[in-house]
Coordinates of C-alpha atoms and ligand atoms in Angstrom, one line a residue:
M56 CA 9.8 -5.9 -13.4
P57 CA 8.8 -3.3 -16.0
G58 CA 11.5 -0.9 -16.8
F59 CA 12.1 2.3 -18.9
E60 CA 11.6 0.6 -22.3
E61 CA 8.1 -0.7 -21.4
V62 CA 7.0 2.8 -20.5
N63 CA 8.6 4.2 -23.6
Y64 CA 6.8 1.7 -25.7
Y65 CA 3.5 3.3 -24.7
F66 CA 5.0 6.7 -25.1
R67 CA 6.0 6.0 -28.7
K68 CA 2.7 4.4 -29.5
A69 CA 1.0 7.7 -28.5
A70 CA 3.7 9.8 -30.1
R71 CA 3.0 8.1 -33.4
V72 CA -0.7 8.9 -33.2
M73 CA 0.2 12.6 -32.4
D74 CA 2.8 12.9 -35.2
L75 CA 5.3 14.2 -32.6
S76 CA 8.6 15.4 -34.2
S77 CA 11.5 13.1 -33.4
A78 CA 13.4 16.0 -31.8
V79 CA 10.6 16.7 -29.3
E80 CA 10.2 12.9 -28.7
R81 CA 13.9 12.6 -27.9
M82 CA 13.7 15.5 -25.5
L83 CA 10.7 14.2 -23.7
V84 CA 12.0 10.7 -23.3
T85 CA 15.5 11.6 -22.0
P86 CA 15.7 11.7 -18.2
Y87 CA 16.8 14.9 -16.5
R88 CA 19.0 13.2 -13.9
E89 CA 19.9 9.7 -12.6
V90 CA 21.5 9.3 -9.2
K91 CA 22.8 6.1 -7.6
V92 CA 24.2 6.2 -4.0
D93 CA 25.8 4.1 -1.4
V94 CA 23.6 3.7 1.7
S95 CA 25.8 2.0 4.3
I96 CA 24.6 1.7 7.9
T97 CA 25.7 -0.1 11.0
M98 CA 23.3 -3.0 11.5
D99 CA 22.0 -3.9 15.0
N100 CA 24.6 -6.7 15.3
G101 CA 27.4 -4.2 14.8
E102 CA 28.2 -5.3 11.2
L103 CA 28.2 -3.0 8.2
G104 CA 25.2 -3.2 6.0
T105 CA 25.7 -1.7 2.4
F106 CA 22.7 -1.0 0.3
I107 CA 22.2 0.9 -3.0
G108 CA 19.8 3.8 -3.3
Y109 CA 18.4 5.5 -6.4
R110 CA 16.7 8.7 -7.4
V111 CA 15.8 9.3 -10.9
Q112 CA 14.4 12.7 -12.0
H113 CA 12.7 12.4 -15.3
D114 CA 11.2 15.7 -16.3
R115 CA 10.8 19.1 -14.7
S116 CA 9.2 21.2 -17.4
R117 CA 5.8 21.5 -15.6
G118 CA 7.1 22.0 -12.0
P119 CA 9.0 20.4 -9.2
M120 CA 9.5 16.7 -9.7
K121 CA 7.4 14.3 -7.7
G122 CA 7.3 10.6 -7.1
G123 CA 7.5 7.8 -4.5
L124 CA 10.3 6.0 -2.7
R125 CA 10.2 2.2 -2.9
Y126 CA 12.1 -0.2 -0.5
H127 CA 12.2 -3.5 -2.3
K128 CA 14.8 -6.0 -3.4
T129 CA 13.9 -5.5 -7.1
V130 CA 14.7 -1.8 -7.0
D131 CA 17.3 -0.9 -9.6
L132 CA 18.1 1.9 -12.0
D133 CA 15.9 0.6 -14.9
E134 CA 12.9 0.2 -12.6
A135 CA 13.4 3.7 -11.2
L136 CA 13.7 5.1 -14.7
G137 CA 10.5 3.5 -15.8
L138 CA 8.6 4.5 -12.7
A139 CA 10.0 8.1 -12.8
S140 CA 8.8 8.5 -16.4
L141 CA 5.4 7.2 -15.4
M142 CA 5.2 9.9 -12.8
T143 CA 5.9 12.6 -15.5
W144 CA 3.0 11.3 -17.5
K145 CA 0.8 10.7 -14.5
T146 CA 1.1 14.2 -13.0
A147 CA 0.3 15.6 -16.5
V148 CA -2.8 13.4 -16.9
V149 CA -4.3 14.9 -13.7
N150 CA -2.9 18.3 -14.6
L151 CA -0.8 18.8 -11.5
P152 CA 2.0 21.4 -11.6
Y153 CA 4.7 18.8 -11.3
G154 CA 7.3 16.8 -13.2
G155 CA 8.1 13.2 -12.5
A156 CA 10.7 11.3 -10.3
K157 CA 11.0 8.0 -8.5
G158 CA 13.6 6.2 -6.4
G159 CA 14.2 3.8 -3.6
I160 CA 16.6 1.4 -2.0
A161 CA 17.3 -2.2 -3.1
V162 CA 16.5 -3.8 0.3
D163 CA 14.1 -6.3 1.8
P164 CA 12.7 -4.3 4.7
D165 CA 11.2 -7.4 6.3
H166 CA 14.8 -8.2 7.3
L167 CA 15.4 -4.8 9.0
S168 CA 14.6 -3.8 12.6
P169 CA 12.8 -0.5 13.1
G170 CA 16.1 1.0 14.1
E171 CA 17.9 -0.2 11.0
L172 CA 15.0 1.1 8.8
E173 CA 15.3 4.5 10.4
R174 CA 19.1 4.7 10.0
L175 CA 18.8 3.5 6.4
T176 CA 16.2 6.2 5.6
R177 CA 18.2 9.0 7.3
K178 CA 21.4 7.9 5.5
F179 CA 19.6 7.9 2.2
V180 CA 18.4 11.5 2.9
Q181 CA 22.0 12.5 3.7
Q182 CA 23.1 11.1 0.3
I183 CA 20.4 12.8 -1.8
H184 CA 19.5 15.9 0.1
E185 CA 21.2 18.2 -2.4
I186 CA 18.9 17.1 -5.2
I187 CA 15.6 17.0 -3.4
G188 CA 13.7 19.9 -1.9
P189 CA 10.2 21.6 -1.8
Q190 CA 10.8 23.3 -5.1
T191 CA 12.9 20.7 -6.8
D192 CA 11.9 17.1 -6.0
I193 CA 9.4 15.9 -3.5
P194 CA 9.4 12.2 -2.5
A195 CA 6.3 10.3 -1.2
P196 CA 5.4 6.8 0.0
D197 CA 5.4 3.7 -2.3
V198 CA 5.9 0.0 -1.8
N199 CA 7.2 -0.7 1.7
T200 CA 7.5 2.9 2.7
N201 CA 4.9 4.7 4.8
A202 CA 4.1 7.9 6.8
Q203 CA 6.7 7.1 9.5
V204 CA 9.4 6.8 6.8
M205 CA 8.3 10.2 5.4
A206 CA 8.5 11.7 8.9
W207 CA 12.1 10.6 9.2
I208 CA 12.8 12.1 5.7
M209 CA 11.3 15.4 6.7
D210 CA 13.2 15.5 10.0
E211 CA 16.6 14.6 8.4
Y212 CA 16.2 17.0 5.6
S213 CA 15.1 19.8 8.0
K214 CA 18.3 19.3 10.1
M215 CA 20.3 20.3 7.0
H216 CA 18.0 22.8 5.3
G217 CA 15.9 24.3 8.1
F218 CA 12.2 23.4 8.8
S219 CA 10.9 21.9 5.5
P220 CA 7.6 20.0 5.8
A221 CA 7.0 20.4 2.1
V222 CA 10.1 18.4 1.1
V223 CA 8.1 15.1 1.3
T224 CA 4.4 14.2 1.2
G225 CA 2.5 11.3 2.8
K226 CA 3.6 12.4 6.2
P227 CA 1.6 11.5 9.4
V228 CA -1.4 13.8 9.9
D229 CA 0.2 14.8 13.2
L230 CA 3.3 16.0 11.4
F231 CA 2.0 18.2 8.6
G232 CA 0.5 15.3 6.6
S233 CA -2.8 15.8 4.8
R234 CA -6.1 14.3 6.0
G235 CA -7.1 11.8 3.4
R236 CA -3.6 11.2 1.9
E237 CA -3.3 7.6 3.2
E238 CA -6.6 6.6 1.6
A239 CA -6.1 8.7 -1.5
T240 CA -4.8 6.2 -4.0
G241 CA -7.4 3.6 -3.2
R242 CA -10.2 6.2 -3.1
G243 CA -9.0 7.8 -6.4
A244 CA -9.0 4.4 -8.1
V245 CA -12.6 3.8 -7.1
F246 CA -13.6 7.3 -8.3
A247 CA -11.9 6.4 -11.7
L248 CA -13.9 3.2 -11.9
E249 CA -17.1 5.0 -11.1
E250 CA -16.5 7.6 -13.8
Y251 CA -15.9 4.8 -16.3
L252 CA -19.0 2.8 -15.3
K253 CA -21.2 5.9 -15.6
D254 CA -19.8 6.8 -19.0
A255 CA -20.0 3.2 -20.4
K256 CA -23.5 2.9 -18.9
Q257 CA -22.4 -0.2 -17.0
G258 CA -24.2 0.6 -13.8
E259 CA -22.5 1.0 -10.5
V260 CA -20.1 -0.7 -8.1
R261 CA -22.9 -2.3 -6.2
G262 CA -23.3 -6.0 -7.1
K263 CA -20.1 -6.2 -9.2
T264 CA -17.4 -8.7 -8.4
F265 CA -13.7 -7.8 -7.8
A266 CA -10.4 -9.6 -7.3
I267 CA -7.6 -7.4 -5.9
Q268 CA -3.9 -8.4 -6.0
G269 CA -2.0 -6.6 -3.2
F270 CA -3.5 -5.7 0.2
G271 CA -1.2 -2.9 1.3
N272 CA -2.0 0.8 1.3
V273 CA -3.6 0.9 -2.2
G274 CA -5.3 -2.5 -2.3
S275 CA -6.7 -2.5 1.2
W276 CA -8.2 1.0 0.8
A277 CA -9.6 0.2 -2.6
A278 CA -11.2 -2.9 -1.1
R279 CA -12.7 -1.0 1.7
F280 CA -14.2 1.7 -0.6
L281 CA -15.6 -1.0 -3.0
H282 CA -17.1 -2.9 -0.1
E283 CA -18.7 0.2 1.3
R284 CA -20.3 0.8 -2.1
G285 CA -21.8 -2.7 -2.2
G286 CA -19.1 -4.3 -4.4
K287 CA -18.3 -7.9 -3.8
V288 CA -14.6 -8.4 -3.3
I289 CA -14.3 -12.1 -3.8
A290 CA -10.5 -12.5 -3.6
V291 CA -7.5 -10.5 -2.3
S292 CA -3.8 -11.4 -1.9
D293 CA -0.5 -10.2 -0.5
V294 CA 3.1 -11.4 -0.9
K295 CA 2.3 -14.5 1.2
G296 CA -0.7 -15.7 -0.9
G297 CA -4.4 -15.0 -1.3
V298 CA -7.9 -15.7 0.1
R299 CA -11.1 -16.2 -1.7
N300 CA -14.8 -16.3 -0.9
P301 CA -17.2 -16.4 -3.8
E302 CA -19.9 -14.8 -1.7
G303 CA -17.7 -11.8 -1.1
L304 CA -15.1 -11.3 1.7
D305 CA -16.0 -9.3 4.8
I306 CA -13.5 -6.5 4.2
P307 CA -13.5 -4.7 7.6
R308 CA -13.0 -8.1 9.3
L309 CA -10.2 -9.0 6.8
I310 CA -8.5 -5.7 7.5
A311 CA -8.6 -6.4 11.3
H312 CA -7.2 -10.0 10.6
Q313 CA -4.4 -8.5 8.5
A314 CA -3.5 -5.9 11.1
Q315 CA -3.1 -8.8 13.6
Q316 CA -1.5 -11.5 11.5
K317 CA 0.4 -9.2 9.1
T318 CA -1.1 -11.2 6.2
V319 CA -4.5 -11.9 4.6
T320 CA -3.8 -15.6 4.5
G321 CA -5.6 -17.8 6.9
F322 CA -8.6 -15.5 7.1
P323 CA -11.5 -17.5 8.6
G324 CA -14.3 -18.4 6.2
S325 CA -12.2 -18.2 3.1
D326 CA -10.3 -20.6 0.8
S327 CA -6.7 -20.0 -0.2
I328 CA -5.8 -19.0 -3.7
S329 CA -2.4 -18.3 -5.2
N330 CA -1.4 -14.8 -6.6
E331 CA -1.3 -16.4 -10.1
D332 CA -4.8 -17.9 -9.9
L333 CA -6.3 -14.7 -8.5
L334 CA -5.5 -12.9 -11.7
L335 CA -7.5 -15.4 -13.7
L336 CA -10.8 -15.3 -11.7
P337 CA -14.0 -14.6 -13.7
V338 CA -14.7 -11.3 -11.9
D339 CA -16.2 -8.1 -13.3
V340 CA -13.2 -6.1 -12.4
L341 CA -9.6 -7.2 -11.8
V342 CA -7.6 -4.8 -9.7
P343 CA -3.8 -5.3 -9.7
A344 CA -2.6 -3.3 -6.7
A345 CA 0.9 -4.9 -5.9
L346 CA 3.9 -4.9 -8.1
G347 CA 4.4 -4.3 -11.8
G348 CA 4.6 -6.8 -14.6
V349 CA 2.0 -9.3 -13.4
I350 CA -0.2 -9.4 -16.5
T351 CA 2.1 -10.8 -19.2
E352 CA 2.1 -12.6 -22.5
A353 CA 2.2 -15.9 -20.5
N354 CA -1.1 -15.4 -18.6
V355 CA -3.0 -12.8 -20.7
K356 CA -5.0 -15.3 -22.7
D357 CA -6.4 -16.8 -19.5
I358 CA -7.6 -13.5 -18.0
R359 CA -11.4 -13.5 -17.7
A360 CA -12.2 -10.1 -16.3
R361 CA -13.5 -7.7 -19.0
L362 CA -12.3 -4.6 -17.1
I363 CA -8.9 -4.0 -15.5
L364 CA -8.4 -1.2 -13.0
E365 CA -4.6 -0.7 -12.8
A366 CA -4.1 0.5 -9.2
A367 CA -0.5 -0.7 -9.2
N368 CA 2.2 0.9 -11.4
A369 CA 2.9 -0.9 -14.7
P370 CA 1.1 -4.1 -13.8
T371 CA 0.6 -5.0 -17.5
T372 CA 3.4 -5.6 -20.0
P373 CA 3.1 -4.0 -23.4
Q374 CA 2.6 -7.4 -25.1
A375 CA -0.2 -8.2 -22.7
D376 CA -1.7 -4.8 -23.1
E377 CA -1.9 -5.3 -26.9
A378 CA -3.6 -8.7 -26.4
L379 CA -6.1 -7.3 -23.9
V380 CA -7.1 -4.4 -26.3
N381 CA -7.4 -6.9 -29.2
N382 CA -9.6 -9.1 -27.0
G383 CA -11.9 -6.2 -26.2
V384 CA -10.9 -6.0 -22.6
T385 CA -11.0 -2.4 -21.2
V386 CA -7.8 -1.4 -19.3
L387 CA -8.1 1.7 -17.2
P388 CA -4.4 2.6 -17.0
D389 CA -2.1 3.2 -14.0
I390 CA -1.2 6.8 -15.0
Y391 CA -4.9 7.7 -14.5
V392 CA -6.3 5.2 -12.0
N393 CA -3.6 5.5 -9.3
A394 CA -3.1 9.3 -9.7
G395 CA -5.2 10.0 -6.6
G396 CA -2.1 9.5 -4.4
V397 CA 0.0 12.1 -6.1
T398 CA -3.1 14.4 -6.4
V399 CA -3.6 14.4 -2.6
S400 CA 0.2 14.7 -2.2
Y401 CA -0.1 17.9 -4.2
F402 CA -2.8 19.1 -1.8
E403 CA -0.5 18.2 1.2
W404 CA 2.4 20.1 -0.4
A405 CA 0.1 23.1 -1.0
Q406 CA -1.1 23.1 2.6
N407 CA 2.5 22.9 3.9
I408 CA 3.5 25.8 1.8
Q409 CA 0.5 27.9 2.8
Q410 CA 0.7 26.7 6.5
F411 CA -3.0 26.2 6.3
T412 CA -4.9 22.9 6.9
W413 CA -7.8 21.6 4.8
E414 CA -10.7 19.6 6.2
E415 CA -11.0 16.0 4.9
D416 CA -14.2 16.8 3.1
K417 CA -12.4 19.4 1.0
V418 CA -9.5 17.0 0.2
N419 CA -11.9 14.3 -1.0
A420 CA -14.1 16.7 -2.9
E421 CA -11.0 18.2 -4.7
L422 CA -9.7 14.7 -5.4
H423 CA -13.0 13.7 -6.9
R424 CA -13.0 16.8 -9.1
H425 CA -9.5 16.1 -10.4
M426 CA -10.4 12.4 -11.2
R427 CA -13.7 13.5 -12.8
D428 CA -12.0 16.2 -15.0
A429 CA -9.2 13.9 -16.0
Y430 CA -11.7 11.2 -17.0
A431 CA -13.7 13.6 -19.1
T432 CA -10.5 14.6 -21.0
L433 CA -9.4 11.0 -21.5
A434 CA -12.9 9.8 -22.6
R435 CA -13.0 12.6 -25.2
V436 CA -9.6 11.6 -26.6
V437 CA -10.6 7.9 -26.7
R438 CA -13.7 8.8 -28.8
E439 CA -12.0 11.3 -31.1
R440 CA -8.9 9.3 -31.8
K441 CA -10.4 5.8 -31.5
V442 CA -7.6 4.7 -29.2
S443 CA -7.4 2.8 -25.9
F444 CA -7.6 4.6 -22.5
R445 CA -3.9 4.1 -22.1
T446 CA -2.9 5.6 -25.4
A447 CA -5.4 8.5 -24.7
A448 CA -3.8 9.1 -21.3
F449 CA -0.3 9.2 -23.0
I450 CA -1.6 11.6 -25.7
V451 CA -3.0 14.0 -23.1
A452 CA 0.2 13.8 -21.0
I453 CA 2.6 14.1 -23.9
G454 CA 0.6 17.1 -25.2
R455 CA 0.9 18.9 -21.8
V456 CA 4.5 18.1 -21.1
G457 CA 5.5 18.7 -24.8
R458 CA 3.9 22.2 -24.9
A459 CA 5.5 23.2 -21.6
T460 CA 8.9 21.9 -22.8
V461 CA 8.7 23.7 -26.1
L462 CA 7.4 27.0 -24.5
R463 CA 10.3 27.0 -22.1
G464 CA 12.9 26.3 -24.8
V465 CA 16.0 24.2 -24.7
Ligands
NAD870 P1 2.4 -1.5 0.0 O1 3.8 -1.8 0.4 O2 1.6 -0.7 1.0 O3 1.6 -2.8 -0.3 C1 2.1 -3.7 -1.3 C2 1.2 -4.9 -1.3 O4 1.6 -5.8 -2.3 C3 1.3 -5.7 0.0 O5 0.1 -6.3 0.3 C4 2.4 -6.8 -0.4 O6 2.3 -8.0 0.5 C5 1.9 -7.1 -1.8 N1 3.0 -7.7 -2.6 C6 4.3 -7.5 -2.6 N2 5.0 -8.3 -3.4 C7 4.0 -9.1 -3.9 C8 4.1 -10.2 -4.8 N3 5.2 -10.6 -5.4 N4 2.9 -10.8 -5.2 C9 1.7 -10.4 -4.6 N5 1.6 -9.4 -3.8 C10 2.8 -8.8 -3.4 O7 2.5 -0.7 -1.4 P2 1.4 0.3 -2.0 O8 1.7 1.7 -1.6 O9 0.0 -0.2 -1.7 O10 1.7 0.2 -3.5 C11 1.1 -0.8 -4.3 C12 1.2 -0.5 -5.8 O11 0.5 0.8 -6.0 C13 2.6 -0.2 -6.3 O12 2.6 -0.6 -7.6 C14 2.8 1.3 -6.2 O13 3.8 1.7 -7.1 C15 1.4 1.7 -6.6 N6 1.1 3.1 -6.1 C16 1.1 3.4 -4.8 C17 0.7 4.7 -4.4 C18 0.6 5.1 -3.0 O14 0.1 6.2 -2.7 N7 1.0 4.3 -2.0 C19 0.4 5.6 -5.4 C20 0.4 5.3 -6.7 C21 0.7 4.0 -7.1

């Protein structure tokens, strides 16, 4: 899994282009706070289950810190550090008044009952409630956490601090969630792609072919929006494997199949394909939307897509990124492409604070505006500095966070 050093590699590359002083560089890289807690619960069989939880708060110069909670067996401090710092740069790329954080629990939630999952979540909140809050650090969903988990977080935190819907985003719409939040990351990724295609004069989504790794929140919504626009999604996968149909998968039917079977595998009318082979398909656009570190030195030379839309966080290792850029492959980077999630999380937080609800049309229009504006800024930096989109995104983010840090003082 990609860790802190991988993100800092991109940071330093951009910092060199910007001629950033080493003192500011050090200040920006250094995390604000790292927390590791014991999350022990009674399992259904009466035995004690002990898990480790993490929350890393990376930077708070531009506002309260923001970032998801991941429940996965690979979660550790280094991964949380890397993902927290990505959040600092991501919120700055789309110009939200936030800093960056990330956390989670090292656990395989497939092995937990719903009751165990709820107890684990509530215990985690008891362990970190003093460092999160609507004006300090606002968690959100990530891998294997969803609106129900966010509802438990809101409830547990509110028991200790009074009614606090704004302590967490990605809540159910019936419990102060925002319309459009669940779809936001996938929708934002498709907006990002459309901005690029328009700018690069490469036509539209219609008729283009796509392979999507990961069919959870982000991957399945991205697939649906691409399908609705006439894109041909020819392969998708999840942790159990992938499915492929060169004519294009029927995405609404695949979503229904997945809802029933809890996997995309075995979808009628498709061939199976491994997660590794999916990445190498000769598609117009490759969309990693699962875990990080999947495009590596080992497979990069076999990647045949000319455009990579990074819906997942940190799917490309720095070595692979260099190789892609050298091979003329365009990589639209995670800190821009998947920023739709945190953008609509920001709208949810703002609605909670104002106790006022937005219609979905307004949410989607505002999301579109943020993704469009961010693209225009990145594209300008790409042209002016002759750098990749990723370096441009880091340059924009470091500029914003750096100015706020220096203005506030040490
Ligand atoms: P999710 O838990 O809803 O879905 C994850 C998907 O990845 C599932 O289909 C799962 O089966 C698959 N997967 C897990 N392990 C895999 C493996 N080893 N190989 C192949 N597939 C595997 O998670 P999500 O919220 O959709 O997040 C996906 C990615 O998007 C993550 O990198 C996350 O950090 C990033 N992201 C999510 C959001 C959000 O709003 N949810 C926002 C920004 C970025």
